[in-house]
Short mmCIF file of C-alpha atoms in Angstrom, two decimals:
data_model
loop_
_atom_site.label_atom_id
_atom_site.label_comp_id
_atom_site.label_asym_id
_atom_site.label_seq_id
_atom_site.Cartn_x
_atom_site.Cartn_y
_atom_site.Cartn_z
CA MET Q 23 -34.84 -5.67 7.01
CA GLN Q 24 -35.42 -7.98 10.13
CA GLU Q 25 -37.91 -6.51 12.65
CA ASN Q 26 -38.81 -7.57 16.06
CA ASP Q 27 -41.58 -5.96 18.21
CA GLY Q 28 -41.99 -3.13 15.61
CA GLN Q 29 -38.55 -2.14 16.03
CA SER Q 30 -36.06 -1.89 12.91
CA VAL Q 31 -32.70 -3.63 13.24
CA LEU Q 32 -31.33 -1.33 10.53
CA PRO Q 33 -29.76 1.40 12.81
CA ALA Q 34 -28.04 -1.16 14.91
CA TYR Q 35 -26.62 -3.06 11.84
CA GLU Q 36 -25.51 0.18 10.18
CA ARG Q 37 -23.77 1.26 13.29
CA ALA Q 38 -21.99 -2.19 13.79
CA GLN Q 39 -21.07 -2.13 10.03
CA SER Q 40 -19.68 1.40 10.20
CA LEU Q 41 -17.56 0.51 13.27
CA LEU Q 42 -16.17 -2.62 11.49
CA SER Q 43 -15.23 -0.60 8.40
CA ALA Q 44 -13.60 1.93 10.48
CA GLY Q 45 -11.42 -0.73 12.20
CA GLU Q 46 -13.22 -0.33 15.61
CA LEU Q 47 -13.33 -4.14 16.15
CA ARG Q 48 -14.26 -4.27 19.69
CA GLN Q 49 -16.96 -1.56 19.43
CA ALA Q 50 -18.32 -3.27 16.31
CA ARG Q 51 -18.67 -6.50 18.29
CA ASP Q 52 -20.33 -4.93 21.18
CA GLU Q 53 -22.68 -3.22 18.90
CA ALA Q 54 -23.60 -6.27 16.81
CA GLN Q 55 -24.09 -8.29 20.13
CA ALA Q 56 -26.26 -5.54 21.53
CA GLY Q 57 -28.30 -5.48 18.41
CA LEU Q 58 -28.75 -9.40 18.57
CA ASP Q 59 -29.72 -9.14 22.24
CA ALA Q 60 -32.29 -6.48 21.61
CA HIS Q 61 -33.80 -7.52 18.31
CA GLY Q 62 -33.03 -11.12 18.02
CA PRO Q 63 -31.37 -13.06 15.16
CA HIS Q 64 -30.21 -11.04 12.42
CA ALA Q 65 -28.04 -12.32 9.31
CA GLY Q 66 -26.14 -9.05 8.93
CA LEU Q 67 -25.37 -8.66 12.59
CA TYR Q 68 -23.97 -12.28 12.75
CA ALA Q 69 -21.86 -11.54 9.82
CA VAL Q 70 -20.53 -8.36 11.43
CA LEU Q 71 -19.88 -10.24 14.60
CA GLY Q 72 -18.01 -12.98 12.96
CA ARG Q 73 -15.92 -10.60 10.69
CA ALA Q 74 -14.97 -8.45 13.71
CA HIS Q 75 -13.65 -11.59 15.59
CA VAL Q 76 -11.90 -12.80 12.50
CA ALA Q 77 -10.07 -9.43 12.05
CA GLU Q 78 -8.39 -9.89 15.42
CA ASP Q 79 -6.34 -12.75 13.96
CA ASP Q 80 -6.35 -14.70 17.11
CA ASP Q 81 -7.21 -18.35 18.01
CA GLY Q 82 -9.71 -17.29 20.59
CA HIS Q 83 -11.46 -14.84 18.33
CA ASP Q 84 -11.43 -17.51 15.45
CA ALA Q 85 -13.35 -19.70 17.63
CA ALA Q 86 -15.81 -17.03 18.47
CA ALA Q 87 -16.10 -16.40 14.94
CA GLU Q 88 -16.93 -19.78 14.23
CA ARG Q 89 -19.80 -19.62 16.74
CA ALA Q 90 -21.15 -16.54 15.34
CA TYR Q 91 -21.30 -17.94 11.79
CA ARG Q 92 -22.72 -21.16 12.72
CA ALA Q 93 -25.39 -19.45 14.91
CA GLY Q 94 -26.17 -17.03 11.89
CA LEU Q 95 -26.31 -19.92 9.34
CA ASP Q 96 -28.68 -22.16 11.61
CA ALA Q 97 -31.13 -19.17 11.69
CA PHE Q 98 -30.49 -18.22 7.85
CA PRO Q 99 -28.97 -20.89 5.95
CA ASP Q 100 -29.31 -19.42 2.53
CA ASP Q 101 -28.11 -15.73 3.25
CA LEU Q 102 -25.63 -15.06 0.82
CA ASP Q 103 -23.42 -12.54 2.94
CA LEU Q 104 -23.24 -15.01 5.75
CA LEU Q 105 -22.39 -18.02 3.43
CA ALA Q 106 -19.62 -15.93 1.69
CA ALA Q 107 -18.16 -14.75 5.14
CA TYR Q 108 -18.16 -18.14 6.46
CA ALA Q 109 -16.73 -19.66 3.15
CA GLU Q 110 -13.88 -17.06 3.23
CA PHE Q 111 -13.16 -17.80 6.92
CA GLY Q 112 -13.10 -21.37 6.41
CA LEU Q 113 -10.95 -21.52 3.28
CA ALA Q 114 -8.39 -19.33 5.24
CA GLY Q 115 -7.72 -22.14 7.73
CA ASP Q 116 -4.49 -24.25 7.61
CA VAL Q 117 -4.98 -27.28 5.61
CA MET Q 118 -2.87 -29.45 8.20
CA GLU Q 119 -4.00 -27.99 11.47
CA GLN Q 120 -7.65 -27.08 10.71
CA PRO Q 121 -9.01 -29.56 8.06
CA GLY Q 122 -12.34 -29.48 9.35
CA ARG Q 123 -12.78 -25.77 9.13
CA ARG Q 124 -11.55 -25.90 5.65
CA ALA Q 125 -14.00 -28.57 4.73
CA ARG Q 126 -16.88 -26.53 6.06
CA GLY Q 127 -15.61 -23.47 4.24
CA ARG Q 128 -15.73 -25.47 1.03
CA GLN Q 129 -19.26 -26.59 1.75
CA ALA Q 130 -20.28 -22.91 2.27
CA ALA Q 131 -18.54 -21.84 -1.00
CA ASP Q 132 -20.23 -24.68 -2.81
CA ARG Q 133 -23.71 -23.88 -1.28
CA LEU Q 134 -23.10 -20.01 -2.27
CA ARG Q 135 -22.27 -21.14 -6.02
CA GLU Q 136 -25.43 -23.25 -6.05
CA LEU Q 137 -27.70 -20.49 -4.74
CA ALA Q 138 -26.20 -17.55 -6.76
CA PRO Q 139 -23.44 -18.64 -9.14
CA GLY Q 140 -22.99 -15.16 -10.55
CA SER Q 141 -23.45 -13.04 -7.57
CA PRO Q 142 -20.92 -10.53 -6.10
CA GLN Q 143 -20.55 -12.81 -3.15
CA ALA Q 144 -19.74 -15.81 -5.35
CA LEU Q 145 -17.48 -14.02 -7.45
CA GLY Q 146 -15.71 -12.51 -4.36
CA ILE Q 147 -15.00 -15.96 -3.00
CA GLU Q 148 -13.47 -16.75 -6.46
CA SER Q 149 -11.12 -13.76 -6.42
CA GLY Q 150 -10.42 -13.98 -2.57
CA ARG Q 151 -12.09 -10.64 -1.90
CA GLY Q 152 -15.32 -11.75 -0.55
CA PRO Q 153 -17.12 -10.01 2.28
CA GLY Q 154 -15.29 -12.13 4.71
CA SER Q 155 -12.01 -10.58 3.83
CA ARG Q 156 -9.98 -9.29 6.70
CA GLN Q 157 -9.97 -5.56 7.28
CA PRO Q 158 -6.76 -3.71 6.63
CA SER Q 159 -4.61 -2.85 9.54
CA MET Q 160 -4.55 0.60 10.83
CA ALA Q 161 -0.97 0.91 9.88
CA HIS Q 162 -1.83 0.03 6.29
CA VAL Q 163 -4.76 2.60 6.29
CA GLN Q 164 -2.53 5.17 7.68
CA ARG Q 165 -0.01 4.75 4.95
CA HIS Q 166 -2.59 4.90 2.34
CA ASP Q 167 -4.13 8.16 3.62
CA ALA Q 168 -0.68 9.74 3.86
CA ARG Q 169 0.06 8.79 0.26
CA VAL Q 170 -3.27 10.16 -0.85
CA ALA Q 171 -2.52 13.38 0.90
CA LEU Q 172 1.11 13.71 -0.60
CA THR Q 173 -0.06 12.89 -4.13
CA GLY Q 174 -3.13 14.97 -4.09
CA GLY Q 175 -1.31 18.19 -5.41
CA THR Q 176 -2.19 20.44 -2.39
CA ASP Q 177 0.16 21.89 0.11
CA LEU Q 178 0.87 19.37 3.02
CA ARG Q 179 0.39 21.94 5.66
CA ASP Q 180 -3.12 22.87 4.31
CA ALA Q 181 -3.90 19.06 3.98
CA ALA Q 182 -2.85 18.66 7.65
CA SER Q 183 -5.05 21.64 8.75
CA ARG Q 184 -8.16 20.04 6.97
CA ALA Q 185 -7.37 16.83 8.51
CA ARG Q 186 -7.21 18.39 11.97
CA GLU Q 187 -10.71 19.94 11.41
CA ALA Q 188 -12.14 16.78 10.33
CA ALA Q 189 -10.68 14.96 13.30
CA GLU Q 190 -12.02 17.71 15.72
CA ALA Q 191 -15.70 17.20 14.00
CA TRP Q 192 -15.53 13.42 14.51
CA PRO Q 193 -13.07 12.76 17.53
CA HIS Q 194 -14.15 9.18 17.96
CA ASP Q 195 -13.13 8.32 14.44
CA ARG Q 196 -9.68 6.75 14.89
CA ARG Q 197 -8.85 6.92 11.16
CA LEU Q 198 -9.31 10.70 11.00
CA VAL Q 199 -7.39 11.25 14.17
CA VAL Q 200 -4.46 9.18 12.93
CA ARG Q 201 -4.53 11.02 9.67
CA ALA Q 202 -4.42 14.50 11.25
CA GLU Q 203 -1.42 13.37 13.53
CA THR Q 204 0.44 11.81 10.59
CA LEU Q 205 0.20 14.69 8.25
CA ASP Q 206 1.26 17.10 11.13
CA ALA Q 207 4.28 14.79 11.61
CA LEU Q 208 5.16 14.72 7.87
CA SER Q 209 5.20 18.51 7.60
CA SER Q 210 8.74 18.49 8.81
CA GLU Q 211 9.93 15.00 7.42
CA GLY Q 212 11.14 15.25 3.81
CA LEU Q 213 12.73 11.86 3.56
CA VAL Q 214 9.74 10.06 4.89
CA CYS Q 215 7.44 12.04 2.61
CA VAL Q 216 9.62 10.64 -0.32
CA THR Q 217 9.36 7.07 0.79
CA LEU Q 218 5.50 7.33 1.49
CA ARG Q 219 4.76 9.19 -1.86
CA ALA Q 220 6.14 6.30 -4.03
CA PRO Q 221 6.62 3.27 -1.61
CA TYR Q 222 7.01 0.59 -4.28
CA ARG Q 223 9.32 2.67 -6.47
CA THR Q 224 11.39 3.44 -3.20
CA ALA Q 225 11.56 -0.27 -2.26
CA LEU Q 226 12.66 -1.13 -5.75
CA VAL Q 227 15.43 1.52 -5.73
CA LEU Q 228 16.62 0.72 -2.10
CA CYS Q 229 16.69 -2.87 -2.93
CA THR Q 230 18.71 -2.32 -6.35
CA LEU Q 231 21.21 -0.36 -4.27
CA VAL Q 232 21.51 -2.95 -1.63
CA GLY Q 233 21.97 -5.71 -4.44
CA ALA Q 234 24.69 -3.51 -6.17
CA TRP Q 235 26.46 -3.19 -2.89
CA LEU Q 236 26.27 -6.88 -2.04
CA LEU Q 237 27.76 -7.71 -5.39
CA ALA Q 238 30.37 -4.92 -5.06
CA VAL Q 239 31.81 -6.46 -1.87
CA PRO Q 240 33.25 -9.57 -3.47
CA ALA Q 241 33.96 -7.79 -6.80
CA LEU Q 242 36.27 -5.28 -5.05
CA ALA Q 243 37.69 -8.23 -2.90
CA LEU Q 244 36.42 -6.49 0.31
CA PRO Q 245 36.08 -8.40 3.64
CA GLY Q 246 32.65 -10.11 3.88
CA TYR Q 247 31.63 -8.04 6.95
CA HIS Q 248 31.48 -5.03 4.71
CA CYS Q 249 27.95 -6.45 3.47
CA LEU Q 250 26.70 -5.05 6.64
CA TRP Q 251 26.86 -1.49 5.22
CA ALA Q 252 23.86 -2.57 3.12
CA PHE Q 253 21.71 -2.18 6.27
CA LEU Q 254 22.17 1.58 5.69
CA ALA Q 255 19.47 1.28 3.15
CA LEU Q 256 17.02 0.44 6.22
CA ILE Q 257 17.36 4.12 7.59
CA PRO Q 258 14.58 5.51 5.44
CA VAL Q 259 12.29 2.66 6.21
CA LEU Q 260 13.11 2.80 9.93
CA ARG Q 261 12.68 6.41 10.08
CA GLU Q 262 9.20 6.07 8.19
CA GLN Q 263 8.04 3.46 10.69
CA SER Q 264 9.17 5.58 13.64
CA VAL Q 265 7.25 8.63 12.31
CA LEU Q 266 4.07 6.69 11.59
CA ARG Q 267 4.27 4.65 14.83
CA GLY Q 268 4.49 7.87 16.94
CA ALA Q 269 1.62 9.47 15.03
CA ARG Q 270 -0.52 6.37 15.86
CA ARG Q 271 0.41 6.28 19.51
CA ARG Q 272 -0.39 10.19 19.71
CA ALA Q 273 -3.65 9.58 18.10
CA GLU Q 274 -4.59 6.82 20.59
CA GLN Q 275 -4.04 9.19 23.23
CA ARG Q 276 -6.44 11.78 21.68
CA VAL Q 277 -9.41 9.44 20.97
CA PRO Q 278 -12.15 10.13 23.76
CA ALA Q 279 -12.89 7.24 26.14
CA GLY Q 280 -15.93 5.13 25.11
CA TYR Q 281 -16.93 5.03 21.45
CA ALA Q 282 -19.31 6.77 18.98
CA LEU Q 283 -19.94 6.32 15.30
CA PRO Q 284 -17.10 7.17 13.10
CA ALA Q 285 -17.62 9.65 10.15
CA PRO Q 286 -19.82 8.35 7.36
CA GLY Q 287 -18.37 7.76 3.88
CA ALA Q 288 -14.81 6.69 4.82
CA PRO Q 289 -13.08 5.71 1.30
CA ASP Q 290 -11.89 2.14 1.12
CA VAL Q 291 -8.26 1.26 1.04
CA PRO Q 292 -7.53 -0.30 -2.44
CA LEU Q 293 -5.32 -3.43 -2.80
CA PRO Q 294 -1.88 -2.82 -4.56
CA THR Q 295 -2.23 -2.97 -8.29
CA PRO Q 296 -0.52 -5.57 -10.43
CA ARG Q 297 2.32 -3.09 -11.32
CA GLU Q 298 2.87 -2.30 -7.72
CA ARG Q 299 3.02 -6.00 -6.96
CA ALA Q 300 5.34 -6.65 -9.79
CA ALA Q 301 7.79 -3.78 -8.48
CA LEU Q 302 7.78 -5.12 -5.05
CA LEU Q 303 8.26 -8.76 -6.27
CA LEU Q 304 11.11 -7.40 -8.40
CA ALA Q 305 12.71 -5.57 -5.49
CA LEU Q 306 12.61 -8.77 -3.42
CA VAL Q 307 14.02 -10.77 -6.22
CA VAL Q 308 16.93 -8.41 -6.80
CA VAL Q 309 17.81 -8.61 -3.05
CA ALA Q 310 17.46 -12.30 -2.66
CA GLY Q 311 19.35 -12.75 -5.96
CA SER Q 312 22.23 -10.31 -5.02
CA PHE Q 313 22.42 -11.87 -1.54
CA THR Q 314 22.82 -15.27 -2.84
CA ALA Q 315 25.22 -14.45 -5.55
CA SER Q 316 27.20 -12.30 -3.17
CA LEU Q 317 27.46 -15.34 -0.76
CA GLY Q 318 28.55 -17.67 -3.37
CA TRP Q 319 30.92 -15.29 -4.81
CA GLN Q 320 32.62 -14.70 -1.49
CA TYR Q 321 32.56 -18.41 -0.60
CA THR Q 322 34.23 -19.31 -3.89
CA ARG Q 323 36.86 -16.61 -3.29
CA ALA Q 324 37.47 -17.51 0.29
CA THR Q 325 37.72 -21.20 -0.61
CA ASP Q 326 39.82 -20.90 -3.88
CA TYR Q 327 43.54 -21.13 -3.77
CA PRO Q 328 46.35 -20.91 -6.23
CA HIS Q 329 47.61 -24.12 -7.59
CA TYR Q 330 51.22 -24.65 -7.63
CA ALA Q 331 53.69 -27.23 -8.97
CA ALA Q 332 56.56 -27.50 -6.68
CA ALA Q 333 60.22 -28.43 -7.73
CA VAL Q 334 63.25 -27.30 -6.04
CA PRO Q 335 65.76 -25.92 -8.63
CA GLN Q 336 69.15 -27.80 -9.18
CA SER Q 337 71.10 -24.79 -8.10
CA PHE Q 338 70.59 -21.65 -6.22
CA ARG Q 339 73.07 -18.74 -6.42
CA GLY Q 340 75.77 -20.92 -7.79
CA MET Q 341 75.19 -23.48 -5.02
CA PRO Q 342 74.24 -26.97 -6.16
CA LEU Q 343 71.29 -29.01 -4.81
CA ALA Q 344 72.74 -31.54 -2.45
CA THR Q 345 71.68 -35.01 -3.57
CA GLU Q 346 72.94 -36.98 -0.46
CA ASN Q 347 72.73 -34.96 2.85
CA PRO Q 348 71.74 -36.19 6.28
CA ILE Q 349 70.01 -32.93 6.94
CA GLY Q 350 67.98 -33.34 3.74
CA ASP Q 351 67.15 -36.78 4.64
CA TYR Q 352 65.84 -35.47 8.19
CA LEU Q 353 63.82 -32.72 6.40
CA ASP Q 354 62.08 -35.48 4.20
CA SER Q 355 61.30 -37.42 7.32
CA TYR Q 356 59.98 -34.58 9.12
CA LEU Q 357 57.73 -33.49 6.19
CA SER Q 358 56.20 -37.03 5.94
CA SER Q 359 55.21 -36.89 9.73
CA LEU Q 360 53.33 -33.83 9.43
CA SER Q 361 49.55 -33.72 9.06
CA LEU Q 362 49.39 -31.83 5.67
CA PRO Q 363 46.15 -30.77 4.00
CA ARG Q 364 44.48 -33.27 1.70
CA GLY Q 365 46.30 -33.41 -1.69
CA ALA Q 366 49.26 -31.31 -0.39
CA GLU Q 367 52.68 -32.34 -1.96
CA ALA Q 368 55.87 -31.76 0.05
CA PHE Q 369 59.20 -30.44 -1.29
CA SER Q 370 62.61 -29.87 0.35
CA GLY Q 371 66.14 -29.24 -0.74
CA ILE Q 372 69.70 -28.12 0.70
CA TYR Q 373 72.13 -25.92 -1.13
CA ARG Q 374 75.76 -25.64 0.04
CA ASP Q 375 78.84 -23.59 -0.93
CA GLU Q 376 81.65 -26.23 -0.58
CA ASP Q 377 84.30 -23.46 -0.37
CA SER Q 378 82.65 -21.34 2.34
CA GLY Q 379 80.50 -23.94 3.92
CA PHE Q 380 77.47 -21.64 3.64
CA ALA Q 381 74.21 -23.67 3.24
CA VAL Q 382 70.59 -22.74 2.61
CA ALA Q 383 67.61 -25.19 3.36
CA ILE Q 384 64.28 -25.05 1.88
CA TYR Q 385 61.24 -27.20 2.74
CA GLY Q 386 57.38 -26.84 2.64
CA ALA Q 387 54.29 -27.99 0.90
CA THR Q 388 51.68 -27.10 -1.72
CA GLY Q 389 47.99 -27.62 -1.47
CA ASP Q 390 44.69 -26.14 -0.26
CA LEU Q 391 45.79 -24.03 2.71
CA HIS Q 392 42.84 -21.53 2.42
CA ALA Q 393 41.67 -22.42 5.93
CA GLU Q 394 44.95 -22.30 7.57
CA GLU Q 395 45.80 -19.47 9.90
CA PRO Q 396 49.18 -17.54 9.22
CA ASP Q 397 49.45 -16.58 13.02
CA ASP Q 398 49.02 -20.19 14.00
CA LEU Q 399 52.04 -21.00 11.70
CA TYR Q 400 54.42 -18.33 13.13
CA ALA Q 401 53.35 -19.00 16.55
CA GLY Q 402 53.99 -22.69 16.15
CA MET Q 403 57.58 -21.87 14.83
CA ARG Q 404 58.35 -19.62 17.81
CA GLU Q 405 57.31 -22.30 20.20
CA ALA Q 406 59.28 -25.03 18.58
CA VAL Q 407 62.34 -22.91 18.74
CA GLU Q 408 61.79 -22.07 22.30
CA GLU Q 409 60.99 -25.69 23.27
CA ALA Q 410 64.31 -26.62 21.80
CA GLY Q 411 66.14 -24.39 24.26
CA SER Q 412 67.06 -21.72 21.66
CA THR Q 413 66.80 -17.93 22.01
CA VAL Q 414 64.94 -15.82 19.36
CA GLU Q 415 67.04 -12.81 18.96
CA SER Q 416 64.94 -10.88 16.30
CA ARG Q 417 61.86 -11.03 14.28
CA TRP Q 418 60.70 -9.07 11.41
CA ALA Q 419 58.14 -9.07 8.61
CA ALA Q 420 59.30 -8.74 4.98
CA ASP Q 421 57.80 -8.17 1.56
CA PRO Q 422 56.33 -11.57 0.48
CA GLY Q 423 57.05 -10.85 -3.22
CA ALA Q 424 55.03 -11.50 -6.32
CA PHE Q 425 53.24 -14.63 -4.94
CA GLY Q 426 51.66 -12.75 -2.06
CA GLY Q 427 50.75 -14.11 1.19
CA ARG Q 428 52.94 -13.37 4.28
CA LEU Q 429 56.67 -13.77 4.78
CA GLU Q 430 57.98 -13.31 8.45
CA CYS Q 431 61.51 -14.13 9.45
CA MET Q 432 63.63 -14.63 12.68
CA ALA Q 433 67.06 -15.08 13.91
CA TYR Q 434 67.94 -17.34 17.03
CA GLN Q 435 70.68 -19.02 18.64
CA GLN Q 436 71.12 -22.77 18.26
CA PHE Q 437 74.28 -24.73 19.35
CA ALA Q 438 76.25 -21.53 19.52
CA THR Q 439 75.28 -20.65 15.86
CA THR Q 440 72.92 -17.95 14.59
CA VAL Q 441 70.17 -19.54 12.42
CA THR Q 442 68.06 -17.22 10.30
CA ALA Q 443 64.79 -18.49 8.84
CA CYS Q 444 62.12 -16.87 6.70
CA ALA Q 445 58.66 -18.53 6.45
CA TRP Q 446 55.98 -17.78 3.92
CA ILE Q 447 52.26 -18.86 3.65
CA ASP Q 448 49.60 -18.33 1.19
CA LYS Q 449 46.34 -19.94 0.31
CA GLY Q 450 48.34 -22.43 -1.79
CA SER Q 451 51.65 -23.04 -0.38
CA VAL Q 452 53.84 -22.87 2.75
CA GLY Q 453 57.56 -23.01 3.20
CA VAL Q 454 60.57 -22.15 5.26
CA VAL Q 455 63.95 -20.98 3.90
CA MET Q 456 66.79 -21.28 6.51
CA THR Q 457 70.43 -20.95 7.07
CA GLY Q 458 72.80 -21.65 9.78
CA GLY Q 459 75.95 -20.13 8.49
CA GLY Q 460 76.04 -17.17 10.90
CA PRO Q 461 74.63 -13.74 10.96
CA VAL Q 462 73.16 -12.50 7.70
CA GLY Q 463 71.38 -9.11 6.86
CA HIS Q 464 67.77 -9.18 7.39
CA GLU Q 465 66.71 -7.80 3.98
CA ALA Q 466 69.32 -9.71 2.31
CA PHE Q 467 68.04 -13.10 3.47
CA ALA Q 468 64.42 -12.08 2.96
CA LYS Q 469 65.38 -11.45 -0.50
CA ALA Q 470 67.12 -14.72 -0.81
CA ALA Q 471 63.87 -16.55 0.58
CA ARG Q 472 61.68 -14.73 -2.02
CA GLU Q 473 64.06 -15.93 -4.88
CA LEU Q 474 64.15 -19.46 -3.90
CA ARG Q 475 60.39 -19.38 -3.31
CA ARG Q 476 59.89 -18.06 -6.75
CA ALA Q 477 62.27 -20.53 -8.26
CA THR Q 478 60.63 -23.53 -6.53
CA LEU Q 479 56.95 -22.79 -7.20
CA ARG Q 480 55.19 -22.72 -10.62
CA PRO Q 481 51.59 -21.58 -11.06
CA ALA Q 482 49.76 -24.51 -12.13
CA THR Q 483 46.51 -22.76 -13.10
CA PRO Q 484 46.11 -19.74 -15.52
CA GLY Q 485 46.23 -16.57 -13.72
CA ALA Q 486 47.72 -17.72 -10.40
CA VAL Q 487 50.49 -15.91 -8.97
#
């Protein structure tokens, strides 16, 4: 180990390395820099200093890490740990924004393979787990420690008591203090314990439930906003985050000012196993697939419309269809002037009882009306009546019949005559049935409108009603 003036650098390096392993990044940098200042260049101290800067994940710290690694390699160009740390740091740079850094990382990796092709450092670079790897966050370490305690087969209260004793023995070890606070909090949190004990299984179950609900919304023909109920699945996750965040916050308040060495022999935090990664990936795929399928299904349902073939019948309730009638000509002209949806086809007809003079007219159109607002149609009808100087006497909603949609009626005075009109609209057709033969019963005329609508429209696609 590097020596200077008869003094060993080993204690300074071990302290700095211990602080780095415990996640005490600022203290680790201070200890490493103090060792360099006191004892001169040392490959291990330069490596710790660089890694402690890299772990901050900040542009300014990345620049400081670059300087530390370069200074170390200038003094120790063939040190395997320094080469591995610098290679890991460089290869993690953005290929577009930091091409120079990546190039230097590749050079360091090539040099490492040349010097020691089968060494742990070289193999670590190949697997992406070299000594320059970032330290896990305190939140990740906290979850790991809580999971170990929950699956260890011991009573949680006993585990919390032992964690408090360890934290009191090493009050400067943030990991021990956080673990003690976390286990204390979990003693009264059954739901959080479930999610922490099997996080990947929990994620798969919750995502499966979310996916099932997202698909159930269009399957049950529920409004799209019911998809928001899927956010209820976040309640266990949000509760877990709240409990863990509160424990970390209380732990920070308990750690004494200044710093000292953490407890020795802290176990490493393992990476997720391939099985756990597969469970998490499957959970994400389930949610993403269900969300996409639900959106597509709802869009298809929203934009779909029943296709009708319209042909007014030759007679209605014994009244023949008038072939020559000025009112019929007016209706045809009126429909041709309207801005109908693309592909819409208009229809119209008038039926008259020559003996009584009673007449019924129908006009409308078929086509893609899924984007039309029924309220706008009925508001437009009322405005047209009022602009013509007529007075609306009554309005009522009626049963639309087998074809669905909405059917609303009104009676109004026009030229000293009571006109009754019923208008329907669905996603594939719109039409008005009206008579000017004097007052008629509300339900009787709504029934006549349903009959004439049914006689005029024929579903053109299987299953359309």
